[in-house]
């Protein structure tokens, strides 16, 4: 009923959904968005799928750690900058531990 009433004001369901999302998530500080998702959830999900497909078709990939969409700078990229930094720190720490234990036995 709510969806039908709102669509009487403007019949473009995608425009209405975009405006409601912008208001609900951009301007209104509320955790109660059940009515929005109950009324326009199918449209919201389809729009999200389309946006992700567009990004992937433009050459974006998902970070293997946090799943954020990133634009790779070369074919080896598989992490966003933040995750790459953390993975590199862990890698270096592991190599230092290996080096330490390898040299500890020989002394």
CSV table of N, CA, C and O in Angstrom, one decimal:
chain,number,residue,atom,x,y,z
A,1,UNK,N,0.8,-1.2,0.0
A,1,UNK,CA,0.0,0.0,0.0
A,1,UNK,C,0.9,1.3,0.0
A,1,UNK,O,0.6,2.2,-0.7
A,2,UNK,N,1.9,1.2,0.8
A,2,UNK,CA,2.8,2.4,0.9
A,2,UNK,C,3.5,2.6,-0.5
A,2,UNK,O,3.6,3.8,-0.9
A,3,UNK,N,3.9,1.5,-1.1
A,3,UNK,CA,4.6,1.7,-2.4
A,3,UNK,C,3.7,2.3,-3.4
A,3,UNK,O,4.0,3.2,-4.2
A,4,UNK,N,2.4,1.8,-3.4
A,4,UNK,CA,1.4,2.3,-4.4
A,4,UNK,C,1.2,3.8,-4.1
A,4,UNK,O,1.1,4.6,-5.1
A,5,UNK,N,1.0,4.2,-2.9
A,5,UNK,CA,0.8,5.6,-2.6
A,5,UNK,C,1.9,6.5,-3.0
A,5,UNK,O,1.7,7.6,-3.5
A,6,UNK,N,3.2,6.0,-2.8
A,6,UNK,CA,4.3,6.8,-3.1
A,6,UNK,C,4.4,6.9,-4.7
A,6,UNK,O,4.7,8.0,-5.2
A,7,UNK,N,4.1,5.8,-5.3
A,7,UNK,CA,4.2,5.8,-6.8
A,7,UNK,C,3.1,6.6,-7.5
A,7,UNK,O,3.2,6.9,-8.7
A,8,UNK,N,2.1,7.0,-6.7
A,8,UNK,CA,1.1,7.9,-7.3
A,8,UNK,C,1.7,9.3,-7.4
A,8,UNK,O,1.3,10.1,-8.3
A,9,UNK,N,2.7,9.7,-6.6
A,9,UNK,CA,3.3,11.0,-6.7
A,9,UNK,C,4.2,11.0,-7.9
A,9,UNK,O,4.3,12.0,-8.6
A,10,UNK,N,5.0,10.0,-8.1
A,10,UNK,CA,6.0,9.9,-9.2
A,10,UNK,C,6.0,8.4,-9.6
A,10,UNK,O,6.3,7.6,-8.8
A,11,UNK,N,5.7,8.2,-10.9
A,11,UNK,CA,5.6,6.8,-11.4
A,11,UNK,C,6.9,6.1,-11.7
A,11,UNK,O,7.0,4.9,-11.9
A,12,UNK,N,8.0,6.9,-11.7
A,12,UNK,CA,9.3,6.3,-12.0
A,12,UNK,C,9.9,5.7,-10.7
A,12,UNK,O,10.4,6.3,-9.8
A,13,UNK,N,9.8,4.3,-10.7
A,13,UNK,CA,10.1,3.6,-9.5
A,13,UNK,C,11.6,3.7,-9.2
A,13,UNK,O,12.0,3.8,-8.0
A,14,UNK,N,12.5,3.8,-10.2
A,14,UNK,CA,13.9,3.9,-9.9
A,14,UNK,C,14.2,5.2,-9.3
A,14,UNK,O,15.1,5.3,-8.4
A,15,UNK,N,13.6,6.3,-9.8
A,15,UNK,CA,13.9,7.6,-9.3
A,15,UNK,C,13.4,7.7,-7.8
A,15,UNK,O,14.1,8.2,-7.0
A,16,UNK,N,12.2,7.2,-7.6
A,16,UNK,CA,11.7,7.2,-6.2
A,16,UNK,C,12.6,6.5,-5.3
A,16,UNK,O,12.9,6.9,-4.2
A,17,UNK,N,13.0,5.3,-5.7
A,17,UNK,CA,13.9,4.5,-4.9
A,17,UNK,C,15.2,5.2,-4.6
A,17,UNK,O,15.7,5.2,-3.4
A,18,UNK,N,15.8,5.8,-5.6
A,18,UNK,CA,17.0,6.6,-5.4
A,18,UNK,C,16.8,7.7,-4.4
A,18,UNK,O,17.7,8.0,-3.6
A,19,UNK,N,15.8,8.4,-4.5
A,19,UNK,CA,15.5,9.6,-3.6
A,19,UNK,C,15.3,9.1,-2.2
A,19,UNK,O,15.9,9.6,-1.2
A,20,UNK,N,14.6,8.0,-2.0
A,20,UNK,CA,14.3,7.4,-0.7
A,20,UNK,C,15.6,6.9,-0.1
A,20,UNK,O,15.9,7.1,1.1
A,21,UNK,N,16.5,6.3,-0.9
A,21,UNK,CA,17.8,5.8,-0.4
A,21,UNK,C,18.6,7.0,0.0
A,21,UNK,O,19.3,7.0,1.1
A,22,UNK,N,18.7,8.0,-0.8
A,22,UNK,CA,19.5,9.2,-0.5
A,22,UNK,C,19.1,9.8,0.8
A,22,UNK,O,19.9,10.1,1.6
A,23,UNK,N,17.8,9.9,1.0
A,23,UNK,CA,17.3,10.5,2.2
A,23,UNK,C,17.5,9.6,3.4
A,23,UNK,O,18.0,10.1,4.4
A,24,UNK,N,17.2,8.4,3.3
A,24,UNK,CA,17.2,7.4,4.4
A,24,UNK,C,18.7,7.2,4.9
A,24,UNK,O,18.9,7.1,6.1
A,25,UNK,N,19.6,7.1,4.0
A,25,UNK,CA,21.0,6.7,4.3
A,25,UNK,C,21.9,8.0,4.3
A,25,UNK,O,23.0,7.9,4.9
A,26,UNK,N,21.5,9.0,3.6
A,26,UNK,CA,22.4,10.2,3.6
A,26,UNK,C,22.0,11.3,4.5
A,26,UNK,O,22.9,12.1,4.9
A,27,UNK,N,20.7,11.5,4.8
A,27,UNK,CA,20.3,12.6,5.6
A,27,UNK,C,19.7,12.3,6.9
A,27,UNK,O,19.8,13.0,7.9
A,28,UNK,N,18.9,11.2,7.0
A,28,UNK,CA,18.2,10.8,8.2
A,28,UNK,C,19.0,9.8,9.0
A,28,UNK,O,19.4,8.8,8.5
A,29,UNK,N,19.2,10.2,10.3
A,29,UNK,CA,19.9,9.3,11.2
A,29,UNK,C,18.9,8.3,11.9
A,29,UNK,O,18.5,8.6,13.0
A,30,UNK,N,18.6,7.3,11.2
A,30,UNK,CA,17.6,6.3,11.7
A,30,UNK,C,18.0,4.9,11.4
A,30,UNK,O,18.5,4.6,10.3
A,31,UNK,N,17.8,4.0,12.3
A,31,UNK,CA,18.1,2.6,12.1
A,31,UNK,C,16.9,1.9,11.7
A,31,UNK,O,16.9,0.7,11.4
A,32,UNK,N,15.7,2.5,11.6
A,32,UNK,CA,14.5,1.9,11.3
A,32,UNK,C,14.1,2.1,9.8
A,32,UNK,O,13.5,3.1,9.4
A,33,UNK,N,14.6,1.2,9.0
A,33,UNK,CA,14.5,1.3,7.5
A,33,UNK,C,13.7,0.2,7.0
A,33,UNK,O,13.7,-0.1,5.8
A,34,UNK,N,12.9,-0.5,7.8
A,34,UNK,CA,12.2,-1.7,7.5
A,34,UNK,C,11.1,-1.4,6.4
A,34,UNK,O,10.9,-2.1,5.5
A,35,UNK,N,10.4,-0.3,6.6
A,35,UNK,CA,9.4,0.1,5.6
A,35,UNK,C,10.0,0.3,4.3
A,35,UNK,O,9.4,-0.1,3.3
A,36,UNK,N,11.1,1.0,4.2
A,36,UNK,CA,11.8,1.2,2.9
A,36,UNK,C,12.1,-0.1,2.2
A,36,UNK,O,11.8,-0.3,1.1
A,37,UNK,N,12.7,-1.0,3.0
A,37,UNK,CA,13.1,-2.3,2.4
A,37,UNK,C,11.9,-3.2,2.1
A,37,UNK,O,11.9,-4.0,1.1
A,38,UNK,N,10.9,-3.1,2.9
A,38,UNK,CA,9.7,-3.9,2.6
A,38,UNK,C,8.9,-3.4,1.4
A,38,UNK,O,8.4,-4.1,0.6
A,39,UNK,N,9.0,-2.1,1.2
A,39,UNK,CA,8.3,-1.5,0.0
A,39,UNK,C,9.1,-1.5,-1.3
A,39,UNK,O,8.5,-1.8,-2.3
A,40,UNK,N,10.4,-1.2,-1.2
A,40,UNK,CA,11.2,-1.1,-2.4
A,40,UNK,C,12.5,-2.0,-2.4
A,40,UNK,O,13.4,-1.8,-3.1
A,41,UNK,N,12.5,-3.0,-1.5
A,41,UNK,CA,13.7,-3.9,-1.4
A,41,UNK,C,14.1,-4.5,-2.7
A,41,UNK,O,15.3,-4.6,-3.0
A,42,UNK,N,13.1,-5.0,-3.5
A,42,UNK,CA,13.4,-5.7,-4.7
A,42,UNK,C,14.1,-4.7,-5.7
A,42,UNK,O,15.1,-5.1,-6.4
A,43,UNK,N,13.7,-3.5,-5.8
A,43,UNK,CA,14.3,-2.5,-6.6
A,43,UNK,C,15.7,-2.1,-6.1
A,43,UNK,O,16.6,-2.0,-6.9
A,44,UNK,N,15.8,-2.0,-4.8
A,44,UNK,CA,17.1,-1.7,-4.2
A,44,UNK,C,18.2,-2.7,-4.6
A,44,UNK,O,19.3,-2.5,-5.0
A,45,UNK,N,17.8,-4.0,-4.4
A,45,UNK,CA,18.7,-5.1,-4.6
A,45,UNK,C,19.1,-5.2,-6.1
A,45,UNK,O,20.3,-5.3,-6.5
A,46,UNK,N,18.1,-5.0,-7.0
A,46,UNK,CA,18.4,-5.0,-8.4
A,46,UNK,C,19.4,-3.8,-8.8
A,46,UNK,O,20.3,-4.0,-9.6
A,47,UNK,N,19.2,-2.6,-8.2
A,47,UNK,CA,20.0,-1.5,-8.5
A,47,UNK,C,21.5,-1.8,-8.0
A,47,UNK,O,22.4,-1.4,-8.7
A,48,UNK,N,21.6,-2.4,-6.8
A,48,UNK,CA,22.9,-2.7,-6.3
A,48,UNK,C,23.6,-3.7,-7.2
A,48,UNK,O,24.8,-3.6,-7.6
A,49,UNK,N,22.9,-4.7,-7.7
A,49,UNK,CA,23.4,-5.7,-8.6
A,49,UNK,C,23.9,-5.1,-9.9
A,49,UNK,O,25.0,-5.4,-10.4
A,50,UNK,N,23.1,-4.2,-10.5
A,50,UNK,CA,23.5,-3.4,-11.7
A,50,UNK,C,24.7,-2.6,-11.5
A,50,UNK,O,25.6,-2.6,-12.3
A,51,UNK,N,24.8,-1.9,-10.3
A,51,UNK,CA,26.0,-1.1,-10.1
A,51,UNK,C,27.2,-1.9,-9.9
A,51,UNK,O,28.3,-1.5,-10.4
A,52,UNK,N,27.1,-3.0,-9.3
A,52,UNK,CA,28.3,-3.9,-9.2
A,52,UNK,C,28.7,-4.5,-10.5
A,52,UNK,O,29.9,-4.5,-10.9
A,53,UNK,N,27.7,-4.9,-11.3
A,53,UNK,CA,28.0,-5.4,-12.7
A,53,UNK,C,28.7,-4.3,-13.5
A,53,UNK,O,29.6,-4.6,-14.3
A,54,UNK,N,28.2,-3.1,-13.4
A,54,UNK,CA,28.8,-2.0,-14.2
A,54,UNK,C,30.3,-1.7,-13.7
A,54,UNK,O,31.2,-1.6,-14.6
A,55,UNK,N,30.5,-1.8,-12.4
A,55,UNK,CA,31.9,-1.6,-12.0
A,55,UNK,C,32.8,-2.7,-12.4
A,55,UNK,O,34.0,-2.4,-12.8
A,56,UNK,N,32.3,-3.9,-12.4
A,56,UNK,CA,33.2,-5.1,-12.8
A,56,UNK,C,33.4,-5.0,-14.3
A,56,UNK,O,34.5,-5.2,-14.8
A,57,UNK,N,32.4,-4.5,-15.1
A,57,UNK,CA,32.6,-4.4,-16.5
A,57,UNK,C,33.6,-3.2,-16.9
A,57,UNK,O,34.2,-3.2,-17.9
A,58,UNK,N,33.7,-2.3,-16.0
A,58,UNK,CA,34.7,-1.2,-16.1
A,58,UNK,C,36.1,-1.6,-15.7
A,58,UNK,O,37.0,-0.7,-15.7
A,59,UNK,N,36.3,-2.8,-15.3
A,59,UNK,CA,37.6,-3.3,-14.9
A,59,UNK,C,37.9,-3.3,-13.4
A,59,UNK,O,39.0,-3.6,-13.0
A,60,UNK,N,36.9,-3.1,-12.6
A,60,UNK,CA,37.1,-3.2,-11.2
A,60,UNK,C,37.1,-4.6,-10.7
A,60,UNK,O,36.5,-5.5,-11.4
A,61,UNK,N,37.9,-4.9,-9.6
A,61,UNK,CA,37.9,-6.2,-9.1
A,61,UNK,C,37.6,-6.1,-7.6
A,61,UNK,O,37.6,-5.0,-7.0
A,62,UNK,N,37.3,-7.2,-6.9
A,62,UNK,CA,37.1,-7.2,-5.5
A,62,UNK,C,38.4,-7.5,-4.7
A,62,UNK,O,39.1,-8.4,-5.1
A,63,UNK,N,38.7,-6.8,-3.7
A,63,UNK,CA,39.8,-7.1,-2.8
A,63,UNK,C,39.5,-8.4,-2.2
A,63,UNK,O,38.4,-8.7,-1.7
A,64,UNK,N,40.5,-9.3,-2.2
A,64,UNK,CA,40.3,-10.6,-1.7
A,64,UNK,C,40.2,-10.7,-0.1
A,64,UNK,O,39.8,-11.7,0.4
A,65,UNK,N,40.6,-9.6,0.5
A,65,UNK,CA,40.5,-9.5,2.0
A,65,UNK,C,39.2,-8.9,2.5
A,65,UNK,O,38.5,-9.5,3.3
A,66,UNK,N,38.8,-7.7,2.0
A,66,UNK,CA,37.7,-7.0,2.5
A,66,UNK,C,36.5,-6.9,1.5
A,66,UNK,O,35.5,-6.4,1.8
A,67,UNK,N,36.7,-7.4,0.3
A,67,UNK,CA,35.7,-7.5,-0.8
A,67,UNK,C,35.3,-6.1,-1.3
A,67,UNK,O,34.3,-5.9,-2.0
A,68,UNK,N,36.1,-5.0,-1.0
A,68,UNK,CA,35.8,-3.7,-1.6
A,68,UNK,C,36.2,-3.7,-3.0
A,68,UNK,O,37.1,-4.4,-3.5
A,69,UNK,N,35.4,-3.0,-3.9
A,69,UNK,CA,35.7,-2.9,-5.3
A,69,UNK,C,36.9,-1.9,-5.5
A,69,UNK,O,36.9,-0.8,-4.9
A,70,UNK,N,37.9,-2.4,-6.2
A,70,UNK,CA,39.1,-1.6,-6.5
A,70,UNK,C,39.4,-1.6,-8.0
A,70,UNK,O,39.0,-2.5,-8.7
A,71,UNK,N,40.1,-0.6,-8.4
A,71,UNK,CA,40.5,-0.5,-9.8
A,71,UNK,C,42.0,-0.9,-9.8
A,71,UNK,O,42.9,-0.2,-9.2
A,72,UNK,N,42.3,-2.1,-10.3
A,72,UNK,CA,43.7,-2.5,-10.3
A,72,UNK,C,44.6,-1.7,-11.2
A,72,UNK,O,44.2,-1.2,-12.2
A,73,UNK,N,45.9,-1.5,-10.7
A,73,UNK,CA,46.9,-0.7,-11.5
A,73,UNK,C,47.7,-1.7,-12.4
A,73,UNK,O,48.3,-1.2,-13.3
A,74,UNK,N,47.7,-3.0,-12.0
A,74,UNK,CA,48.4,-4.0,-12.9
A,74,UNK,C,47.7,-5.3,-12.6
A,74,UNK,O,46.8,-5.5,-11.8
A,75,UNK,N,48.2,-6.3,-13.3
A,75,UNK,CA,47.6,-7.6,-13.3
A,75,UNK,C,47.8,-8.4,-12.0
A,75,UNK,O,47.2,-9.4,-11.7
A,76,UNK,N,48.8,-7.9,-11.2
A,76,UNK,CA,49.1,-8.6,-9.9
A,76,UNK,C,48.2,-8.1,-8.8
A,76,UNK,O,48.2,-8.7,-7.7
A,77,UNK,N,47.5,-7.0,-8.9
A,77,UNK,CA,46.7,-6.4,-7.8
A,77,UNK,C,45.6,-7.4,-7.4
A,77,UNK,O,44.8,-7.8,-8.3
A,78,UNK,N,45.5,-7.7,-6.1
A,78,UNK,CA,44.3,-8.4,-5.6
A,78,UNK,C,43.9,-7.9,-4.3
A,78,UNK,O,42.9,-8.4,-3.7
A,79,UNK,N,44.5,-6.8,-3.8
A,79,UNK,CA,44.2,-6.2,-2.5
A,79,UNK,C,44.0,-4.7,-2.7
A,79,UNK,O,44.6,-4.1,-3.6
A,80,UNK,N,43.1,-4.1,-1.9
A,80,UNK,CA,43.0,-2.7,-1.8
A,80,UNK,C,44.3,-2.2,-1.1
A,80,UNK,O,45.0,-3.0,-0.5
A,81,UNK,N,44.5,-0.9,-1.1
A,81,UNK,CA,45.7,-0.3,-0.5
A,81,UNK,C,45.9,-0.6,1.0
A,81,UNK,O,46.9,-1.0,1.5
A,82,UNK,N,44.7,-0.5,1.7
A,82,UNK,CA,44.8,-0.8,3.1
A,82,UNK,C,45.1,-2.2,3.4
A,82,UNK,O,45.9,-2.6,4.3
A,83,UNK,N,44.4,-3.1,2.7
A,83,UNK,CA,44.6,-4.6,3.0
A,83,UNK,C,46.0,-5.0,2.5
A,83,UNK,O,46.7,-5.8,3.1
A,84,UNK,N,46.5,-4.4,1.4
A,84,UNK,CA,47.8,-4.7,0.9
A,84,UNK,C,48.9,-4.4,1.9
A,84,UNK,O,49.8,-5.1,2.2
A,85,UNK,N,48.7,-3.2,2.6
A,85,UNK,CA,49.6,-2.8,3.7
A,85,UNK,C,49.6,-3.8,4.8
A,85,UNK,O,50.7,-4.2,5.3
A,86,UNK,N,48.5,-4.3,5.2
A,86,UNK,CA,48.4,-5.2,6.3
A,86,UNK,C,48.9,-6.6,5.9
A,86,UNK,O,49.6,-7.2,6.7
A,87,UNK,N,48.6,-7.1,4.7
A,87,UNK,CA,49.2,-8.3,4.2
A,87,UNK,C,50.7,-8.3,4.1
A,87,UNK,O,51.4,-9.2,4.5
A,88,UNK,N,51.2,-7.1,3.7
A,88,UNK,CA,52.7,-7.0,3.6
A,88,UNK,C,53.3,-7.0,5.0
A,88,UNK,O,54.4,-7.6,5.2
A,89,UNK,N,52.7,-6.4,5.9
A,89,UNK,CA,53.2,-6.4,7.3
A,89,UNK,C,53.3,-7.8,7.9
A,89,UNK,O,54.3,-8.2,8.5
A,90,UNK,N,52.2,-8.5,7.7
A,90,UNK,CA,52.1,-9.9,8.1
A,90,UNK,C,53.2,-10.8,7.4
A,90,UNK,O,53.9,-11.6,8.1
A,91,UNK,N,53.4,-10.6,6.1
A,91,UNK,CA,54.4,-11.3,5.4
A,91,UNK,C,55.8,-11.0,5.9
A,91,UNK,O,56.6,-11.9,6.1
A,92,UNK,N,56.1,-9.7,6.1
A,92,UNK,CA,57.4,-9.4,6.6
A,92,UNK,C,57.6,-9.9,8.0
A,92,UNK,O,58.7,-10.4,8.3
A,93,UNK,N,56.6,-9.9,8.9
A,93,UNK,CA,56.8,-10.4,10.2
A,93,UNK,C,57.1,-11.9,10.2
A,93,UNK,O,57.9,-12.4,10.9
A,94,UNK,N,56.4,-12.6,9.3
A,94,UNK,CA,56.6,-14.1,9.2
A,94,UNK,C,58.0,-14.3,8.7
A,94,UNK,O,58.7,-15.2,9.2
A,95,UNK,N,58.5,-13.6,7.7
A,95,UNK,CA,59.8,-13.8,7.2
A,95,UNK,C,60.9,-13.4,8.2
A,95,UNK,O,61.9,-14.1,8.3
A,96,UNK,N,60.7,-12.4,9.1
A,96,UNK,CA,61.6,-12.1,10.1
A,96,UNK,C,61.7,-13.2,11.2
A,96,UNK,O,62.7,-13.5,11.7
A,97,UNK,N,60.5,-13.8,11.5
A,97,UNK,CA,60.4,-14.9,12.4
A,97,UNK,C,61.2,-16.1,11.9
A,97,UNK,O,62.0,-16.7,12.6
A,98,UNK,N,61.0,-16.4,10.6
A,98,UNK,CA,61.7,-17.5,10.0
A,98,UNK,C,63.2,-17.3,10.0
A,98,UNK,O,64.0,-18.2,10.3
A,99,UNK,N,63.6,-16.1,9.7
A,99,UNK,CA,65.1,-15.7,9.7
A,99,UNK,C,65.6,-15.8,11.1
A,99,UNK,O,66.7,-16.3,11.3
A,100,UNK,N,64.9,-15.3,12.1
A,100,UNK,CA,65.4,-15.4,13.5
A,100,UNK,C,65.6,-16.8,13.9
A,100,UNK,O,66.6,-17.1,14.5
A,101,UNK,N,64.6,-17.7,13.7
A,101,UNK,CA,64.7,-19.1,14.2
A,101,UNK,C,65.7,-19.8,13.4
A,101,UNK,O,66.4,-20.7,13.9
A,102,UNK,N,65.9,-19.5,12.1
A,102,UNK,CA,66.9,-20.2,11.3
A,102,UNK,C,68.3,-19.8,11.8
A,102,UNK,O,69.2,-20.7,11.9
A,103,UNK,N,68.6,-18.5,12.1
A,103,UNK,CA,69.9,-18.1,12.6
A,103,UNK,C,70.1,-18.4,14.1
A,103,UNK,O,71.2,-18.4,14.5
A,104,UNK,N,69.1,-18.6,14.8
A,104,UNK,CA,69.2,-18.9,16.2
A,104,UNK,C,69.8,-20.2,16.5
A,104,UNK,O,70.7,-20.4,17.3
A,105,UNK,N,69.5,-21.2,15.6
A,105,UNK,CA,70.0,-22.5,15.8
A,105,UNK,C,71.5,-22.6,15.4
A,105,UNK,O,72.2,-23.4,15.9
A,106,UNK,N,71.9,-21.8,14.5
A,106,UNK,CA,73.3,-21.9,13.9
A,106,UNK,C,74.3,-21.2,14.8
A,106,UNK,O,75.5,-21.3,14.7
A,107,UNK,N,73.8,-20.3,15.8
A,107,UNK,CA,74.7,-19.6,16.7
A,107,UNK,C,75.2,-20.4,17.9
A,107,UNK,O,74.8,-21.3,18.4
